[in-house]
PDB file of C-alpha atoms in Angstrom:
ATOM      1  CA  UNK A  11       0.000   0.000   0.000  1.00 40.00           C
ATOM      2  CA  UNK A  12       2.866   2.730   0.105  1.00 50.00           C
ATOM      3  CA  UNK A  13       6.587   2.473   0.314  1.00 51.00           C
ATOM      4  CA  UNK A  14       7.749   1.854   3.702  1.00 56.00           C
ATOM      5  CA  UNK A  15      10.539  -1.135   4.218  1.00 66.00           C
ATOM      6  CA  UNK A  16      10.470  -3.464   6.954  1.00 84.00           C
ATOM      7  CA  UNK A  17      13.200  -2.595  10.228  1.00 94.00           C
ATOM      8  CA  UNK A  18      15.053  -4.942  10.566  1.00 95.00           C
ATOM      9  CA  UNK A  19      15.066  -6.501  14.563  1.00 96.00           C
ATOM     10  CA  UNK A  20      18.392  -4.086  15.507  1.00 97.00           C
ATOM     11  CA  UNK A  21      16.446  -1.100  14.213  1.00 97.00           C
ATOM     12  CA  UNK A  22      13.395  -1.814  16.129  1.00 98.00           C
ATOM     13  CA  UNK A  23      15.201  -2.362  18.862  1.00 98.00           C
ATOM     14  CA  UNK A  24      17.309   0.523  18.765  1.00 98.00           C
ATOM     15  CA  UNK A  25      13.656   2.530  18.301  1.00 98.00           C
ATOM     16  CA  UNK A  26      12.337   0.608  21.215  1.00 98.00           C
ATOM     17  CA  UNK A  27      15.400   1.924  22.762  1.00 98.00           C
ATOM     18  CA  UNK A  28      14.913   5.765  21.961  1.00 98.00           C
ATOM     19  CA  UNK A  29      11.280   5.737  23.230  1.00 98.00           C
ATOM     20  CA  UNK A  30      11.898   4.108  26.459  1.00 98.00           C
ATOM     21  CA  UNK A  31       9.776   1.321  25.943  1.00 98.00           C
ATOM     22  CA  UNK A  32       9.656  -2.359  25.836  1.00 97.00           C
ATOM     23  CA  UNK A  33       8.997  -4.754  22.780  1.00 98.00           C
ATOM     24  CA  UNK A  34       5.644  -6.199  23.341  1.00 98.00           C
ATOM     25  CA  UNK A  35       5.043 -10.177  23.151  1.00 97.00           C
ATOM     26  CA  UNK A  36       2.304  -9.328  21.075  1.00 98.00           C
ATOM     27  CA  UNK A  37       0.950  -6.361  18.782  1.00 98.00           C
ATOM     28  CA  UNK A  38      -1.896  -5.736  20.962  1.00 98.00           C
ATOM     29  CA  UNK A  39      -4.017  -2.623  21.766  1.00 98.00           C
ATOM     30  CA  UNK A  40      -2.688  -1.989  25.640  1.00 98.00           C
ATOM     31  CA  UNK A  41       0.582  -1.785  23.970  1.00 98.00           C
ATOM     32  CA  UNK A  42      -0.420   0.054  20.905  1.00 98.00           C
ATOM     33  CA  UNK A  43      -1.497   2.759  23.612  1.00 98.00           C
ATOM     34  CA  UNK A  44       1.993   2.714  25.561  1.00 98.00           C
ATOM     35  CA  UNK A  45       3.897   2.957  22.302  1.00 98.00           C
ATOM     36  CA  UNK A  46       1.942   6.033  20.902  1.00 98.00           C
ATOM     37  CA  UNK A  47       2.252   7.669  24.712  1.00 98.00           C
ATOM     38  CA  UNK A  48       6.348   6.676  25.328  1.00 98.00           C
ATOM     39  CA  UNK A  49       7.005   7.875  21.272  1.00 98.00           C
ATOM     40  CA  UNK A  50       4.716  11.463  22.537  1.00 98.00           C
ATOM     41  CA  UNK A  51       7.005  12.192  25.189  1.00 98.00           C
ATOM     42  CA  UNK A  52      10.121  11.456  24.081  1.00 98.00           C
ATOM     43  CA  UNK A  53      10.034  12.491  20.162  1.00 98.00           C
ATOM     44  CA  UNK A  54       9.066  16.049  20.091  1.00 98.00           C
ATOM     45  CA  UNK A  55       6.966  17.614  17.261  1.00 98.00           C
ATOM     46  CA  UNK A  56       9.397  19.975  15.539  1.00 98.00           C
ATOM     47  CA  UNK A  57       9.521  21.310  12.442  1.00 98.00           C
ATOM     48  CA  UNK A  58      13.354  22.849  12.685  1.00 98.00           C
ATOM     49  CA  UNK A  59      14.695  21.422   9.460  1.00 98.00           C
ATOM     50  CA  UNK A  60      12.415  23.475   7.943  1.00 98.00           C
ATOM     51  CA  UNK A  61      14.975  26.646   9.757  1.00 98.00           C
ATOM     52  CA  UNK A  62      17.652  24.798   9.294  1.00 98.00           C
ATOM     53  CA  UNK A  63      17.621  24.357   5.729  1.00 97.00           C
ATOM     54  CA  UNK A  64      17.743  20.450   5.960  1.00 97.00           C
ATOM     55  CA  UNK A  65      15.382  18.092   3.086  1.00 94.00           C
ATOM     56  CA  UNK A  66      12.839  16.156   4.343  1.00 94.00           C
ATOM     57  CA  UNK A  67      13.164  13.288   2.879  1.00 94.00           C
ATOM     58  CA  UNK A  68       9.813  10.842   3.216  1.00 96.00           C
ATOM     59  CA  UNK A  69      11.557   7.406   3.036  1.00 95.00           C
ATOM     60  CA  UNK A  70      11.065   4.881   6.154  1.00 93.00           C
ATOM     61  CA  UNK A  71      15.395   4.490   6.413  1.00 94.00           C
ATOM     62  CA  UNK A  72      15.714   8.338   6.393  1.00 96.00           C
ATOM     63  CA  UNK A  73      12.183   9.072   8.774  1.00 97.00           C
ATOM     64  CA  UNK A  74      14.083   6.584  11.145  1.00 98.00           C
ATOM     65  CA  UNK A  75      17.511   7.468  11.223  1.00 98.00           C
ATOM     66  CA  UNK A  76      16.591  11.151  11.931  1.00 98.00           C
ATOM     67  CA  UNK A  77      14.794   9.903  15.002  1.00 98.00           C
ATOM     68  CA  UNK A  78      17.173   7.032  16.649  1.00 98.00           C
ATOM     69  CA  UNK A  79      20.428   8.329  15.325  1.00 98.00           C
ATOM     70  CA  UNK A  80      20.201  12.025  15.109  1.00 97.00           C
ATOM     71  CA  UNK A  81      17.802  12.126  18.176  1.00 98.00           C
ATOM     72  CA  UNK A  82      15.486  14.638  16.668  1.00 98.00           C
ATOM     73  CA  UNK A  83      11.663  14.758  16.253  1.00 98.00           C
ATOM     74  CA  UNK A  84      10.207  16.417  13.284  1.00 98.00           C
ATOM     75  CA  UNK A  85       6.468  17.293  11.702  1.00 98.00           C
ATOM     76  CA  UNK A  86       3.840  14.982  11.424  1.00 98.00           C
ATOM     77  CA  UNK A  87       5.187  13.042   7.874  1.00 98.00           C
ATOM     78  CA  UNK A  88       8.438  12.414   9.739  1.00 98.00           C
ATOM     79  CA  UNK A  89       6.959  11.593  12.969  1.00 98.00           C
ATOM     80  CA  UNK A  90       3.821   9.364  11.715  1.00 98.00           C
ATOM     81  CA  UNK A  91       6.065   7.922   8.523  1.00 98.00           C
ATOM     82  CA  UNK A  92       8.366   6.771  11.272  1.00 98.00           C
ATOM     83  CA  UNK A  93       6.033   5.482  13.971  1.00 98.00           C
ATOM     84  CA  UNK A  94       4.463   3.657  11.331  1.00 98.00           C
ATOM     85  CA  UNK A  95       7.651   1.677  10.218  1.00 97.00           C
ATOM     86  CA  UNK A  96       8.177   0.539  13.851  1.00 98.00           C
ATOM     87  CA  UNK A  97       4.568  -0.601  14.548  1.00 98.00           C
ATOM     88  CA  UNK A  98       4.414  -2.898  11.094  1.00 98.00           C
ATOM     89  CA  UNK A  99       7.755  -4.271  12.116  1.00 97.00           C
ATOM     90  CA  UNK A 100       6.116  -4.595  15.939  1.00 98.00           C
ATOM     91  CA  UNK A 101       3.390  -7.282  13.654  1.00 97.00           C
ATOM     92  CA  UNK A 102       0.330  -4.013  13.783  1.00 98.00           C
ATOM     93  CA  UNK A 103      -1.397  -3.628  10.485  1.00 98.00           C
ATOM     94  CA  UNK A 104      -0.716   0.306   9.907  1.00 98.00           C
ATOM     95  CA  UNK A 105      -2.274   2.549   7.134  1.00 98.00           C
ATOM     96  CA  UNK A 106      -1.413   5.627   5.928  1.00 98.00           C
ATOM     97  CA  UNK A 107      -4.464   8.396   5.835  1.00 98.00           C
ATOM     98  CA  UNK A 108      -4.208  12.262   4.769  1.00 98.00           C
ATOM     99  CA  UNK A 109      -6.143  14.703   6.469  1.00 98.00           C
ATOM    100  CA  UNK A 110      -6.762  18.041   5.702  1.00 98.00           C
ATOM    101  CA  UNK A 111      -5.823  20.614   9.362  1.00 98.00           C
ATOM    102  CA  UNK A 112      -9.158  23.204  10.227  1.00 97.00           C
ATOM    103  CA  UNK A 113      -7.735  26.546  10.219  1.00 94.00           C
ATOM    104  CA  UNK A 114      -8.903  29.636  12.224  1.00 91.00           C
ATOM    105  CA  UNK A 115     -11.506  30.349   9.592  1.00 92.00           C
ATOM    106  CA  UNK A 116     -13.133  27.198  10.649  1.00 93.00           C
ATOM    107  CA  UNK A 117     -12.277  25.429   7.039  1.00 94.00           C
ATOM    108  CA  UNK A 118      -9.680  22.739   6.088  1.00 95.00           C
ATOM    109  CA  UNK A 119      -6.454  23.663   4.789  1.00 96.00           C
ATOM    110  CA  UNK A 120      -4.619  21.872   1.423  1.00 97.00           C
ATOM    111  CA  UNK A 121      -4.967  18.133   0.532  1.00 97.00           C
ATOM    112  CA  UNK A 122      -2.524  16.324   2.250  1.00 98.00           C
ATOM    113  CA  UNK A 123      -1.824  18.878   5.123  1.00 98.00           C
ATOM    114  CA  UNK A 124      -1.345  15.871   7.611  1.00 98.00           C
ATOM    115  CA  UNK A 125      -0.194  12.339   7.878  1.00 98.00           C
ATOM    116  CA  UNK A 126      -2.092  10.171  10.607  1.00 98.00           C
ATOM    117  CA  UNK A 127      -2.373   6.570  11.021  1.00 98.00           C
ATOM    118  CA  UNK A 128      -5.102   4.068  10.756  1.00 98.00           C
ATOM    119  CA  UNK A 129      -3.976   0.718  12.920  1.00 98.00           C
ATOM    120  CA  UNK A 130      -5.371  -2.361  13.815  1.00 98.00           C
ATOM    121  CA  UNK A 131      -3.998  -5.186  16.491  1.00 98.00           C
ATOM    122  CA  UNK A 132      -3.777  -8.389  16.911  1.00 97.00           C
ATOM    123  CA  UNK A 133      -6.253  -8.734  19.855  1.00 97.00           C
ATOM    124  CA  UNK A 134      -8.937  -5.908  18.394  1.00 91.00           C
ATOM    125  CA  UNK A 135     -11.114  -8.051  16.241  1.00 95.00           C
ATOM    126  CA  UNK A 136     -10.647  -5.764  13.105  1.00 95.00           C
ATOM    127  CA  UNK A 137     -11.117  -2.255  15.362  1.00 97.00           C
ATOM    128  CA  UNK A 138      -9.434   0.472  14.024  1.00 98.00           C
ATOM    129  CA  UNK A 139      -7.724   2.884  15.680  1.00 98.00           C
ATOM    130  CA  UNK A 140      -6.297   6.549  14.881  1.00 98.00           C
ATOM    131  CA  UNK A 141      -2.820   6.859  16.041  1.00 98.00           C
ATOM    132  CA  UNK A 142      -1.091   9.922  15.214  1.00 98.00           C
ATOM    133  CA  UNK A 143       2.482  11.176  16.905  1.00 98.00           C
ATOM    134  CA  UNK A 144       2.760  13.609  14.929  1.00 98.00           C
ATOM    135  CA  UNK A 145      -0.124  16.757  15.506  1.00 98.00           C
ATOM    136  CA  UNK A 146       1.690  18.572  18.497  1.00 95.00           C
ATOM    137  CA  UNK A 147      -0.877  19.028  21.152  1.00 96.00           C
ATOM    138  CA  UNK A 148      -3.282  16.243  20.501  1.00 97.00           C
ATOM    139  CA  UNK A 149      -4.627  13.140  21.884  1.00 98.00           C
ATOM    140  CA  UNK A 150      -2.143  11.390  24.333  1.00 98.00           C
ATOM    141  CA  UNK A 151      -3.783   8.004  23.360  1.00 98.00           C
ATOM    142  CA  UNK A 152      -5.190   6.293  19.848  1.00 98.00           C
ATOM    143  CA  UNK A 153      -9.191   7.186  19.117  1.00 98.00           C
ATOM    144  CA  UNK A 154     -11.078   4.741  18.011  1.00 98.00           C
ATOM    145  CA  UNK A 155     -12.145   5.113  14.415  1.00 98.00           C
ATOM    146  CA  UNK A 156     -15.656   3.489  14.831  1.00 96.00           C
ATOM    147  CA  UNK A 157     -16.615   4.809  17.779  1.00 98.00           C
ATOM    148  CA  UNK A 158     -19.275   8.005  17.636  1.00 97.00           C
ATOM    149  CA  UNK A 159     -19.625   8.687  20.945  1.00 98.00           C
ATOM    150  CA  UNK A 160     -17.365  11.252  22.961  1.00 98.00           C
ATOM    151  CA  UNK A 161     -13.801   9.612  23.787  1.00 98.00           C
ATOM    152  CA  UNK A 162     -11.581  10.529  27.038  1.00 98.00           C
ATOM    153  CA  UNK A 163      -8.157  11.054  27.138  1.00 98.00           C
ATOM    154  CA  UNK A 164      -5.776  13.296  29.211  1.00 97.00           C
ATOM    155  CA  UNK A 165      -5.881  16.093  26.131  1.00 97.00           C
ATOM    156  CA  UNK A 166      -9.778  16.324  26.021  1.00 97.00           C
ATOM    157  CA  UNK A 167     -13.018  15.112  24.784  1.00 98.00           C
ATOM    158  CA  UNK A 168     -12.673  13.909  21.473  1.00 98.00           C
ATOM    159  CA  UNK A 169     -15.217  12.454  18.601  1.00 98.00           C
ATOM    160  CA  UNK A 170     -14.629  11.317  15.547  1.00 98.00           C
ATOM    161  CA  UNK A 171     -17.971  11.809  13.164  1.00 98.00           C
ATOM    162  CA  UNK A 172     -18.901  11.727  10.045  1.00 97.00           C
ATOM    163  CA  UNK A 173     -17.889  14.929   7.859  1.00 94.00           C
ATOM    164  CA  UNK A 174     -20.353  16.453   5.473  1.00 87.00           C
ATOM    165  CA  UNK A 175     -20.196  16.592   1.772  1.00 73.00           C
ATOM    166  CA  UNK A 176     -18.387  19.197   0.143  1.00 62.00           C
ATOM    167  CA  UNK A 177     -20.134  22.624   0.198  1.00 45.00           C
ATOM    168  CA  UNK A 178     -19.610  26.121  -1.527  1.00 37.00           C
ATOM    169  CA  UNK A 179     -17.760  26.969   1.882  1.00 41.00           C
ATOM    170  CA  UNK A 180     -15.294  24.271   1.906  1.00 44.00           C
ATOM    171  CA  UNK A 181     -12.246  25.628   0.846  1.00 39.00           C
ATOM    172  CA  UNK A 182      -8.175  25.379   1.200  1.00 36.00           C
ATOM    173  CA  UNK A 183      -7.597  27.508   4.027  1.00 35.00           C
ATOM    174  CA  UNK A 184      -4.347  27.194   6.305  1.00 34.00           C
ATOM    175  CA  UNK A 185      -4.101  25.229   9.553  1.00 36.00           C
ATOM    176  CA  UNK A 186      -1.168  24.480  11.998  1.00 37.00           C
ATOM    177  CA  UNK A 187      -0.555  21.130  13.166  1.00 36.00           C
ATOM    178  CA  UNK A 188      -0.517  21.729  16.492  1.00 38.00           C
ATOM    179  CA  UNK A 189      -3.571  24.262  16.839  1.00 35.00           C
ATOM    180  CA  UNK A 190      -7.193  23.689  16.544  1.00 33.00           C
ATOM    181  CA  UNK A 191      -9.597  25.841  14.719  1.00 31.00           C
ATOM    182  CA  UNK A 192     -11.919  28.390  16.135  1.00 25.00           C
ATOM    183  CA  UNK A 193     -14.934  27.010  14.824  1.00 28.00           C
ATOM    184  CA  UNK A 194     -17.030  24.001  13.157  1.00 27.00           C
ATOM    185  CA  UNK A 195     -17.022  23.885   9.260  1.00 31.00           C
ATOM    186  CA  UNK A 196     -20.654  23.899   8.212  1.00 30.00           C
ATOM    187  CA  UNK A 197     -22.407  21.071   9.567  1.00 33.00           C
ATOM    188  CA  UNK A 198     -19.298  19.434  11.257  1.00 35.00           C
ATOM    189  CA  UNK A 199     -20.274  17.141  14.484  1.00 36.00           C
ATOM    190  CA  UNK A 200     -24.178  17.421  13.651  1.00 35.00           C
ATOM    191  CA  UNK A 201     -23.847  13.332  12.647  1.00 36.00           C
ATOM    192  CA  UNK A 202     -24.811  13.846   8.717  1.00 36.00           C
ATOM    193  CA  UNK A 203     -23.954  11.003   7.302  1.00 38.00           C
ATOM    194  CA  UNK A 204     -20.901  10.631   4.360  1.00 41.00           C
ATOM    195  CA  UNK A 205     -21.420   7.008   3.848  1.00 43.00           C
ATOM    196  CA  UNK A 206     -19.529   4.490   4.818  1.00 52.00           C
ATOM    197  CA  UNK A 207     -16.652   6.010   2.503  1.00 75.00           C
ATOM    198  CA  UNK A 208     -17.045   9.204   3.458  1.00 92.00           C
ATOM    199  CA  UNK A 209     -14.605  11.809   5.313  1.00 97.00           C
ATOM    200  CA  UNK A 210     -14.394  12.140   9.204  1.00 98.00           C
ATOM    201  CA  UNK A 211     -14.282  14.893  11.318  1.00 98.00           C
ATOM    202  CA  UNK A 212     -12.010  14.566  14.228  1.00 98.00           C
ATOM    203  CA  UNK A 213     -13.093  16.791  17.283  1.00 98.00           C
ATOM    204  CA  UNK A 214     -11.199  18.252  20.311  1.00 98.00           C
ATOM    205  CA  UNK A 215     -13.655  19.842  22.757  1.00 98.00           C
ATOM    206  CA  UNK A 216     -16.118  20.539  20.944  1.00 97.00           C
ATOM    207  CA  UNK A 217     -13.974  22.208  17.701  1.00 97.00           C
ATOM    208  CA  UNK A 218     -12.576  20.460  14.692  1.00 97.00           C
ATOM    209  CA  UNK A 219      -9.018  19.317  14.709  1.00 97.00           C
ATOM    210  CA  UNK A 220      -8.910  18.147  11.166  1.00 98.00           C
ATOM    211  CA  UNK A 221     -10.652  16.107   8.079  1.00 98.00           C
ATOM    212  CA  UNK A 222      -9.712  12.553   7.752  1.00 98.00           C
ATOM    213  CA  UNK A 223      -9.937  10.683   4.214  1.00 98.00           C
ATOM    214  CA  UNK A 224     -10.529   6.898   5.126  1.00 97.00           C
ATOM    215  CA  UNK A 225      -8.342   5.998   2.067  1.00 97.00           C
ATOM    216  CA  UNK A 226      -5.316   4.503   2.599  1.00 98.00           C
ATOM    217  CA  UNK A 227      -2.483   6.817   1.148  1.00 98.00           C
ATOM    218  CA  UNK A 228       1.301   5.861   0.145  1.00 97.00           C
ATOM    219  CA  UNK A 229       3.834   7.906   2.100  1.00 97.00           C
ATOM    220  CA  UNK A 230       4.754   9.596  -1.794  1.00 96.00           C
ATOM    221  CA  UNK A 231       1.689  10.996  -2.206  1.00 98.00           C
ATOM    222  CA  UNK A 232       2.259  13.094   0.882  1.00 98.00           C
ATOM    223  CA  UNK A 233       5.719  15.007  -1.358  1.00 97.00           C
ATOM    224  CA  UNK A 234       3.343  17.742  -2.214  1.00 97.00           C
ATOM    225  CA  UNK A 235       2.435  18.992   1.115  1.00 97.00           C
ATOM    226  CA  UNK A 236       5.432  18.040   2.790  1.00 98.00           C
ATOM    227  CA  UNK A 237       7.461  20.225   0.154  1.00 97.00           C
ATOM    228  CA  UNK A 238       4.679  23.109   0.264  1.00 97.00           C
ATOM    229  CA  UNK A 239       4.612  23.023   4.314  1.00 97.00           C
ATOM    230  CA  UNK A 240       8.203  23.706   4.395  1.00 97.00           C
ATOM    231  CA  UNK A 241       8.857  25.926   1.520  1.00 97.00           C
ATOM    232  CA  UNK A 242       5.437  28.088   1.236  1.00 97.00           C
ATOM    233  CA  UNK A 243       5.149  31.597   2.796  1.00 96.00           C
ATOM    234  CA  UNK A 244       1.765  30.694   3.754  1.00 95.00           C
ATOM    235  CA  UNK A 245       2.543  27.595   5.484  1.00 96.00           C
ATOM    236  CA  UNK A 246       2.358  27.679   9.305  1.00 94.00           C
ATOM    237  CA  UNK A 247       5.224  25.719   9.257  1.00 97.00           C
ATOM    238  CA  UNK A 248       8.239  28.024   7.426  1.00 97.00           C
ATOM    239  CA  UNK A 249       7.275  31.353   9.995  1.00 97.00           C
ATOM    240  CA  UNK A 250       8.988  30.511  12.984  1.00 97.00           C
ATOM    241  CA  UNK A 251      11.388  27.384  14.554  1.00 98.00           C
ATOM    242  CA  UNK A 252       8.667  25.205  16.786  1.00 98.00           C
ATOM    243  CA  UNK A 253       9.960  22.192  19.546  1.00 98.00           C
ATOM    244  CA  UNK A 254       7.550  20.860  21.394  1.00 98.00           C
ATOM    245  CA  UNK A 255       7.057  17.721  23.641  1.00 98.00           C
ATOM    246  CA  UNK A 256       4.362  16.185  26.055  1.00 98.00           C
ATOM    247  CA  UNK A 257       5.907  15.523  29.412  1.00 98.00           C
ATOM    248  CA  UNK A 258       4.389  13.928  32.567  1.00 95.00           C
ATOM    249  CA  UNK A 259       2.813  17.069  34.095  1.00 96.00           C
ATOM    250  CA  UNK A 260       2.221  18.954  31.038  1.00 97.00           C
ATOM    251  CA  UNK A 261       3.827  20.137  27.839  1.00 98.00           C
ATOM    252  CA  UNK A 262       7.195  22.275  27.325  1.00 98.00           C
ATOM    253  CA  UNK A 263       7.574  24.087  24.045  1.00 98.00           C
ATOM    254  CA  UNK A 264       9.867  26.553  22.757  1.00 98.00           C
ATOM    255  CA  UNK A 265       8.252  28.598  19.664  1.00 97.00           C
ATOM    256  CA  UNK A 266      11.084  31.178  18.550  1.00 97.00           C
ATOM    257  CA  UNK A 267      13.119  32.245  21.422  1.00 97.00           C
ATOM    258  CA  UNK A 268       9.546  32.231  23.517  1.00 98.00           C
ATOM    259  CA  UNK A 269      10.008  29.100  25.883  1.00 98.00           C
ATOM    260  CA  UNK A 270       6.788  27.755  27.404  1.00 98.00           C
ATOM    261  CA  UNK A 271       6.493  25.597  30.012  1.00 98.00           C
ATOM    262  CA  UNK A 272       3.063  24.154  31.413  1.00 97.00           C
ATOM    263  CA  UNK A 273       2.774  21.814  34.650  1.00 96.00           C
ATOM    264  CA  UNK A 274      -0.264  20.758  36.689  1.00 95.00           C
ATOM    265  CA  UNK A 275      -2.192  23.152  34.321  1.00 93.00           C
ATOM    266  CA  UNK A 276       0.016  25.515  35.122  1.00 97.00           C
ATOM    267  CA  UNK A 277       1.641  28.461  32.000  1.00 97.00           C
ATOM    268  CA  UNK A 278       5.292  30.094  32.393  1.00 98.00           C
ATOM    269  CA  UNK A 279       6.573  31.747  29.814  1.00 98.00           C
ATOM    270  CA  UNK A 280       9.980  33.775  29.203  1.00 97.00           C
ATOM    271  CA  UNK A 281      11.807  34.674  26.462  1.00 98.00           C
ATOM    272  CA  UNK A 282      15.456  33.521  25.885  1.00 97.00           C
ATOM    273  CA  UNK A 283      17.869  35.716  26.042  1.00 94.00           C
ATOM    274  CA  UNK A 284      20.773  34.624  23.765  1.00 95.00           C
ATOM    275  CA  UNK A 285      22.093  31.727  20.962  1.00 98.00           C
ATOM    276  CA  UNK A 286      23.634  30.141  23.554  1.00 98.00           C
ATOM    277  CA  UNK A 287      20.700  29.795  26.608  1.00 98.00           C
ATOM    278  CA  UNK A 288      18.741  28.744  23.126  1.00 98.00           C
ATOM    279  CA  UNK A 289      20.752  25.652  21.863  1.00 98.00           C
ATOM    280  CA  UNK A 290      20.787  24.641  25.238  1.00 98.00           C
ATOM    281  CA  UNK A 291      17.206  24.630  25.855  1.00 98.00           C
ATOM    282  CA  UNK A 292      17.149  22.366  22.322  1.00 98.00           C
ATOM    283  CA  UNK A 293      19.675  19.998  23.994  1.00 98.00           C
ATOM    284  CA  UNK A 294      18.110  19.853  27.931  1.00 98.00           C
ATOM    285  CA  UNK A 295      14.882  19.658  27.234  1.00 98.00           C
ATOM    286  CA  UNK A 296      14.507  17.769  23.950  1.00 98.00           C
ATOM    287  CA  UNK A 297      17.454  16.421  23.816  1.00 98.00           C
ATOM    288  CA  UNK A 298      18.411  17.897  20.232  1.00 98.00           C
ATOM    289  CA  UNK A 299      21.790  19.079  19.973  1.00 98.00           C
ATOM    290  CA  UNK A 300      22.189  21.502  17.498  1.00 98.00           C
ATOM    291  CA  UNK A 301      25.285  23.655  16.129  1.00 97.00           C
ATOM    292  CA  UNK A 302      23.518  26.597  15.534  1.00 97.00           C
ATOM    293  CA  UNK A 303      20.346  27.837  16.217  1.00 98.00           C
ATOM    294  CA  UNK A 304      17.455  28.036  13.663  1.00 98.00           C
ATOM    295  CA  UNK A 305      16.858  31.504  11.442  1.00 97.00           C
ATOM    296  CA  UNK A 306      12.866  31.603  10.500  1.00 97.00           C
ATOM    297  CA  UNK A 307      12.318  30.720   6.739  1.00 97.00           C
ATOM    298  CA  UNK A 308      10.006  33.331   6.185  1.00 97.00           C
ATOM    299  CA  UNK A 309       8.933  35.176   9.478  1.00 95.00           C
ATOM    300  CA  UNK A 310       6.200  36.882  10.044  1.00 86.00           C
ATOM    301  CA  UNK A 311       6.100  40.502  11.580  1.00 76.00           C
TER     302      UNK A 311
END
């Protein structure tokens, strides 16, 4: 279905290794959950190659290597193209969906703005489930795809429902991965039905997070939006240098030289105050070592 080798066993081990976690006996759904929550707070969701001037190169060696060897995180076709290498090589049955990211004017953004993952284990009975390591601040556990009903988890209340057709409103806005929308598209959550076929709405209190396509995808037909995302002026992405990482009382995140820091619900924020205090941040709280710092692609007044 798309172009992702197998790991070999030293590989997975080694990724095992850089999560913190242990190989399961089985591919099961407990330890589909504790896989998706260890990769969350240990890989953050950056997008610095982007400010770096580094490709991106969407190949299951490369997506890999730049998060066991190089001990970096990246967006969400790095961090999902990844995960989804070591969960088929775990025994999971993994899919690759596109989604399209709700911006602030309440409509999806460009065809393939997002990478998420459709997986299924061993002990489910054919249940699918929505794992995606790769959206920033998001769900801390996988949602179930067939479930309509509201869904718990540390981030929220989420539901998944069906999406209305397309309408005269339903255009290519822009959206950030790791932001929500500000408001419903037309019709979004109300439980019209798409068909069994149709697109899904995924829902984070109560707002749209983004627009799921149930088919499965290759990981080359995500190029595109993986080249426009960090080359465009209008992407999200190519304004400013963004690390961020789930940790076990909240979230830290440094967005420029703005370093923000939540625990037990709980904001801080200060800015940075030189290149020095700023690759250090990179390296003792994500554990990214860099060798200088990032310069915005195209920043934004």
């Amino acid at each position: 279905m798309d172009s992702l080798d197998p790991l070999p066993p030293e590989r997975v081990d080694a990724y095992l290794r850089r999560i913190g976690a242990e190989r399961p006996d089985r591919p099961t759904e407990a330890a589909l959950r504790e896989l998706q929550l260890r990769h969350l707070e240990a890989v953050p969701f950056e997008n610095l190659s982007v400010h770096l001037r580094e490709d991106v190169v969407l190949d299951a060696a490369a997506l890999v290597g730049k998060v066991v060897d190089r001990g970096r995180g990246g967006f969400c076709y790095e961090l999902n193209g990844a995960f989804a290498a070591l969960l088929r090589a775990l025994g999971y049955r993994v899919e690759l969906l596109q989604a399209r990211v709700y911006g602030d004017d309440g409509h999806p953004g460009i065809p393939y703005d997002h990478l998420a993952l459709r997986v299924r284990a061993a002990d489910g009975g054919g249940r699918a489930w929505l794992t995606d390591v790769g959206f920033g601040d998001h769900s801390h556990f996988p949602l179930d795809l067939d479930e309509r009903g509201e869904q718990e988890d540390p981030a929220g209340v989420f539901r998944i429902v069906e999406a209305p057709g397309p309408g005269p409103e339903d255009g290519a806005g822009e959206g950030p991965e790791d932001g929500a929308g500000t408001g419903m598209a037309a019709g979004a959550g109300t439980g019209t039905a798409a068909g069994a076929d149709g697109d899904l709405d995924v829902v984070r209190d109560g707002r749209p997070r983004y627009r799921l396509e149930r088919r499965p995808r290759a990981l080359a037909d995500f190029a595109v939006g993986a080249w426009w995302h960090r080359t465009s002026p209008e992407s999200p992405f190519t304004r400013s240098p963004v690390c961020s990482l789930l940790t076990g009382r909240g979230r830290v995140t440094l967005s420029g030289r703005r370093l923000i820091t939540t625990e037990d619900g709980s904001r801080t924020e200060r800015v940075l105050s030189g290149d020095g205090e700023l690759l250090a941040v990179y390296r003792d709280r994500f554990g990214i070592r860099l060798d200088r710092p990032p310069v915005p692609l195209h920043p934004r007044p």
